[in-house]
């Protein structure tokens, strides 16, 4: 029943965003309308992340973004661990804007000593003017390599067992200068899973939004529902809330989440924290932009 209702919500939201038009029609219209008359809608979000999840935003062409993501331990660890301050998980990454549609990224996380790389490509850009396009649509594909030592190395693991993949379609609309919404259907594939009953392919639907409070501050929230979660260990749907602060050259994001890892494969399908039990992680993202070339 819940799955059917979620699909119904997705269908209704999509029909509202894309009234009487297919994606291919919109792509053709956008290609035909490119030029001085096209007025593209920008900054649906302050950052390339909503919170943990990707947003439709890319670095500007020629810009290199250095992003540090930091999650402390859970708040319910108590005063001895200073409510999680003594424990931390970190991801550092670079994102580069190749052009006004394509972005490339490389990153490294302390969680599972994971390396990741991805590309994000804008298929469609929300615009007004000569022709109206109601949404921005981006395609995201990432690869993830777990580099920590095997707990049982004598089992004969191969390198490909360390790898997993994530593909997402990011569909966002900026309804007004102060309000944006995004839907994110995702497909996660793992070459190796811990249990015989765990699926190698997992499907997720995410939703996120931004409400601008001042010209430089916004409130963000996101939620990811898993349709077929792992069976061999307890996991929860990822839910996060936080604030973005745009200071010009930096975007500073403060948030609370039940996901300790910060790369897609892990927080989409392996979130261990439960908000009800107090498994809440305080964290932040710091984004610094470097202009490497003129667009």
Coordinates of C-alpha atoms in Angstrom, one line a residue:
X1 CA 0.0 0.0 0.0
X2 CA 2.8 2.4 0.9
X3 CA 4.7 1.7 -2.3
X4 CA 1.6 2.2 -4.4
X5 CA 0.9 5.5 -2.7
X6 CA 4.4 6.7 -3.2
X7 CA 4.2 5.9 -6.9
X8 CA 0.9 7.8 -7.0
X9 CA 2.5 10.8 -5.4
X10 CA 5.4 10.7 -7.8
X11 CA 3.1 10.4 -10.8
X12 CA 0.9 13.3 -9.6
X13 CA 3.9 15.5 -8.9
X14 CA 5.5 14.7 -12.2
X15 CA 2.3 15.4 -14.1
X16 CA 2.1 18.8 -12.3
X17 CA 5.7 19.6 -13.2
X18 CA 5.4 18.4 -16.8
X19 CA 1.8 19.2 -17.9
X20 CA 0.8 17.6 -21.2
X21 CA 4.5 17.3 -22.3
X22 CA 6.9 14.5 -22.5
X23 CA 10.6 14.8 -21.7
X24 CA 11.6 14.3 -25.3
X25 CA 9.3 17.2 -26.4
X26 CA 10.8 19.4 -23.7
X27 CA 14.3 18.5 -24.8
X28 CA 13.5 19.4 -28.4
X29 CA 11.9 22.7 -27.3
X30 CA 14.8 23.7 -25.2
X31 CA 17.3 23.0 -28.0
X32 CA 15.1 25.1 -30.3
X33 CA 14.9 27.9 -27.9
X34 CA 18.6 28.2 -27.0
X35 CA 19.9 31.7 -27.8
X36 CA 19.6 35.3 -26.5
X37 CA 15.8 34.9 -26.0
X38 CA 16.2 32.0 -23.6
X39 CA 15.9 33.0 -19.9
X40 CA 17.2 30.2 -17.8
X41 CA 16.2 29.9 -14.1
X42 CA 19.2 29.6 -11.9
X43 CA 20.0 28.7 -8.3
X44 CA 17.2 26.4 -7.4
X45 CA 19.6 25.4 -4.6
X46 CA 22.5 27.3 -3.1
X47 CA 24.8 24.3 -3.5
X48 CA 25.4 21.1 -5.6
X49 CA 24.0 19.3 -2.5
X50 CA 20.5 19.6 -1.1
X51 CA 22.0 18.1 2.2
X52 CA 23.5 14.7 1.6
X53 CA 21.9 14.2 -1.7
X54 CA 22.8 15.8 -5.0
X55 CA 20.9 18.8 -6.3
X56 CA 20.5 19.8 -9.9
X57 CA 23.1 22.5 -9.5
X58 CA 26.5 22.2 -11.1
X59 CA 29.7 24.3 -10.7
X60 CA 29.8 27.1 -13.2
X61 CA 31.9 26.4 -16.3
X62 CA 35.6 26.6 -15.5
X63 CA 35.0 26.6 -11.7
X64 CA 36.5 24.0 -9.4
X65 CA 34.6 23.3 -6.2
X66 CA 36.3 21.9 -3.1
X67 CA 33.8 20.4 -0.7
X68 CA 34.4 19.1 2.8
X69 CA 31.6 17.1 4.4
X70 CA 31.8 16.2 8.0
X71 CA 29.4 14.2 10.2
X72 CA 30.0 13.8 13.9
X73 CA 28.9 10.8 15.9
X74 CA 25.3 10.3 17.0
X75 CA 23.9 12.7 19.6
X76 CA 22.8 9.8 21.8
X77 CA 26.4 8.8 22.6
X78 CA 26.2 10.9 25.7
X79 CA 28.5 13.3 27.5
X80 CA 31.5 10.9 27.5
X81 CA 31.8 11.2 23.7
X82 CA 30.6 14.8 24.0
X83 CA 27.4 13.9 22.2
X84 CA 29.2 12.6 19.1
X85 CA 31.9 15.4 18.8
X86 CA 34.7 12.9 19.6
X87 CA 33.8 10.7 16.6
X88 CA 33.6 11.9 13.0
X89 CA 33.2 10.8 9.4
X90 CA 34.7 12.9 6.7
X91 CA 34.4 13.1 2.9
X92 CA 36.5 15.5 0.8
X93 CA 35.9 16.0 -2.9
X94 CA 36.4 18.1 -6.0
X95 CA 33.8 19.0 -8.5
X96 CA 34.6 20.7 -11.8
X97 CA 32.3 22.5 -14.2
X98 CA 33.3 21.3 -17.7
X99 CA 30.6 23.4 -19.4
X100 CA 27.1 24.7 -18.6
X101 CA 25.7 21.2 -18.6
X102 CA 28.5 18.7 -17.5
X103 CA 30.2 18.4 -14.1
X104 CA 32.8 15.8 -13.0
X105 CA 33.8 14.9 -9.5
X106 CA 36.3 12.8 -7.5
X107 CA 36.1 12.2 -3.7
X108 CA 37.4 10.2 -0.8
X109 CA 35.6 9.2 2.4
X110 CA 36.8 7.9 5.7
X111 CA 33.7 5.6 5.8
X112 CA 34.9 2.3 4.4
X113 CA 37.9 4.2 3.0
X114 CA 35.7 4.8 0.0
X115 CA 36.8 6.4 -3.3
X116 CA 34.0 7.9 -5.5
X117 CA 33.7 9.5 -8.9
X118 CA 30.7 10.8 -10.7
X119 CA 29.4 12.9 -13.6
X120 CA 26.3 15.0 -13.6
X121 CA 24.8 16.2 -16.8
X122 CA 21.9 18.7 -17.3
X123 CA 19.5 17.2 -19.8
X124 CA 17.0 20.0 -19.4
X125 CA 17.1 23.5 -17.9
X126 CA 14.1 25.3 -16.5
X127 CA 13.5 28.5 -18.5
X128 CA 11.1 31.3 -19.3
X129 CA 10.9 33.6 -22.2
X130 CA 10.5 32.4 -25.8
X131 CA 9.5 28.9 -24.6
X132 CA 8.7 27.9 -21.1
X133 CA 10.4 24.8 -19.7
X134 CA 8.9 24.0 -16.2
X135 CA 11.8 21.9 -14.7
X136 CA 15.5 21.3 -14.7
X137 CA 16.4 17.6 -15.3
X138 CA 19.9 16.2 -14.6
X139 CA 21.4 12.7 -15.0
X140 CA 23.8 11.5 -12.3
X141 CA 26.0 8.4 -12.5
X142 CA 28.6 7.5 -9.9
X143 CA 31.0 4.7 -9.2
X144 CA 32.2 3.8 -5.6
X145 CA 35.2 1.7 -4.6
X146 CA 35.5 0.4 -1.1
X147 CA 39.2 0.2 -0.2
X148 CA 39.3 -0.9 3.4
X149 CA 40.8 -4.3 4.1
X150 CA 38.5 -7.3 3.9
X151 CA 37.5 -8.8 7.3
X152 CA 38.0 -12.3 5.8
X153 CA 40.6 -11.9 3.1
X154 CA 41.0 -15.7 2.6
X155 CA 37.6 -15.8 0.9
X156 CA 39.1 -14.9 -2.4
X157 CA 37.5 -11.6 -3.2
X158 CA 38.3 -9.8 -6.5
X159 CA 38.6 -6.1 -7.1
X160 CA 35.2 -5.8 -8.7
X161 CA 33.6 -7.0 -5.4
X162 CA 34.7 -3.6 -4.0
X163 CA 32.6 -1.7 -6.6
X164 CA 29.1 -0.3 -6.6
X165 CA 27.2 2.1 -8.8
X166 CA 24.5 4.7 -8.5
X167 CA 22.3 6.3 -11.2
X168 CA 19.9 9.1 -10.5
X169 CA 17.5 11.3 -12.4
X170 CA 17.2 14.7 -10.6
X171 CA 14.0 16.6 -11.4
X172 CA 13.7 20.1 -9.8
X173 CA 11.5 23.1 -10.2
X174 CA 12.1 26.6 -8.7
X175 CA 8.6 27.7 -8.0
X176 CA 9.6 31.1 -6.8
X177 CA 12.8 32.9 -5.6
X178 CA 12.2 31.4 -2.2
X179 CA 11.0 27.9 -2.9
X180 CA 12.3 24.9 -4.8
X181 CA 11.4 21.2 -4.9
X182 CA 13.3 18.2 -6.3
X183 CA 12.4 14.5 -6.9
X184 CA 15.2 12.0 -7.2
X185 CA 14.5 8.4 -8.4
X186 CA 17.7 6.3 -8.0
X187 CA 19.0 2.9 -8.9
X188 CA 21.8 1.4 -6.8
X189 CA 23.8 -1.6 -7.9
X190 CA 26.2 -3.5 -5.6
X191 CA 28.5 -6.1 -7.0
X192 CA 28.8 -7.7 -3.6
X193 CA 26.1 -7.9 -0.8
X194 CA 26.6 -9.2 2.7
X195 CA 23.6 -11.6 2.8
X196 CA 22.0 -14.1 0.4
X197 CA 18.7 -12.4 0.7
X198 CA 20.1 -8.9 0.1
X199 CA 19.3 -7.5 -3.4
X200 CA 22.1 -6.4 -5.6
X201 CA 19.9 -3.8 -7.2
X202 CA 18.0 -1.4 -5.0
X203 CA 15.5 1.3 -6.0
X204 CA 15.1 4.6 -4.1
X205 CA 12.8 7.6 -4.5
X206 CA 14.0 10.8 -2.9
X207 CA 12.4 14.2 -2.3
X208 CA 14.0 17.4 -1.2
X209 CA 13.3 21.1 -0.9
X210 CA 14.6 24.5 -0.2
X211 CA 12.8 27.4 1.5
X212 CA 14.7 30.7 1.4
X213 CA 14.6 32.6 4.7
X214 CA 16.8 35.6 3.8
X215 CA 18.8 36.4 0.6
X216 CA 21.7 34.3 2.1
X217 CA 20.0 31.7 4.3
X218 CA 17.7 28.8 3.4
X219 CA 16.1 25.9 5.2
X220 CA 16.5 22.5 3.4
X221 CA 15.0 19.1 3.9
X222 CA 15.3 15.7 2.1
X223 CA 14.0 12.2 2.5
X224 CA 14.9 9.0 0.6
X225 CA 12.5 6.0 0.6
X226 CA 13.9 2.6 -0.3
X227 CA 11.5 0.2 -2.1
X228 CA 13.6 -3.0 -1.4
X229 CA 16.0 -2.4 1.5
X230 CA 18.7 -4.9 2.6
X231 CA 17.5 -7.8 4.6
X232 CA 20.6 -9.0 6.5
X233 CA 21.0 -5.9 8.7
X234 CA 18.8 -3.1 10.0
X235 CA 18.6 0.0 8.0
X236 CA 16.4 3.1 7.8
X237 CA 15.3 5.6 5.2
X238 CA 17.5 8.6 5.2
X239 CA 16.0 11.9 6.5
X240 CA 17.8 15.2 6.9
X241 CA 17.1 18.8 7.8
X242 CA 19.4 21.8 7.8
X243 CA 20.3 25.3 6.9
X244 CA 22.4 26.7 4.0
X245 CA 24.4 29.9 4.4
X246 CA 25.7 31.6 1.2
X247 CA 28.7 33.8 2.0
X248 CA 29.8 34.5 -1.5
X249 CA 32.9 32.4 -2.2
X250 CA 31.7 29.8 0.3
X251 CA 28.5 27.9 1.0
X252 CA 28.2 26.6 4.5
X253 CA 25.6 23.9 5.3
X254 CA 24.6 22.9 8.8
X255 CA 22.3 19.9 9.2
X256 CA 21.0 17.0 11.3
X257 CA 20.6 13.6 9.7
X258 CA 20.3 9.9 10.5
X259 CA 22.9 9.0 7.9
X260 CA 26.5 8.9 9.0
X261 CA 28.1 8.2 5.6
X262 CA 28.1 10.9 2.9
X263 CA 28.4 9.2 -0.4
X264 CA 25.3 8.0 -2.4
X265 CA 25.6 4.2 -2.3
X266 CA 25.9 4.3 1.5
X267 CA 23.4 6.9 2.7
X268 CA 20.8 5.8 0.1
X269 CA 20.7 2.1 1.1
X270 CA 22.8 1.6 4.3
X271 CA 21.6 4.3 6.7
X272 CA 21.8 2.8 10.2
X273 CA 20.5 5.6 12.3
X274 CA 16.9 5.9 13.6
X275 CA 15.6 9.3 14.5
X276 CA 13.2 7.9 17.1
X277 CA 16.2 6.2 19.0
X278 CA 18.2 9.4 18.9
X279 CA 20.6 8.2 16.2
X280 CA 21.0 11.7 14.9
X281 CA 24.2 13.0 13.4
X282 CA 25.1 16.7 13.4
X283 CA 27.2 17.6 10.4
X284 CA 28.2 20.3 7.9
X285 CA 29.3 20.8 4.3
X286 CA 31.8 23.6 3.4
X287 CA 32.0 24.5 -0.3
X288 CA 34.8 26.7 -1.7
X289 CA 34.8 27.8 -5.3
X290 CA 38.0 28.4 -7.3
X291 CA 37.8 29.9 -10.8
X292 CA 40.3 28.1 -13.0
X293 CA 39.3 29.4 -16.4
X294 CA 36.9 31.8 -18.0
X295 CA 33.8 30.1 -19.3

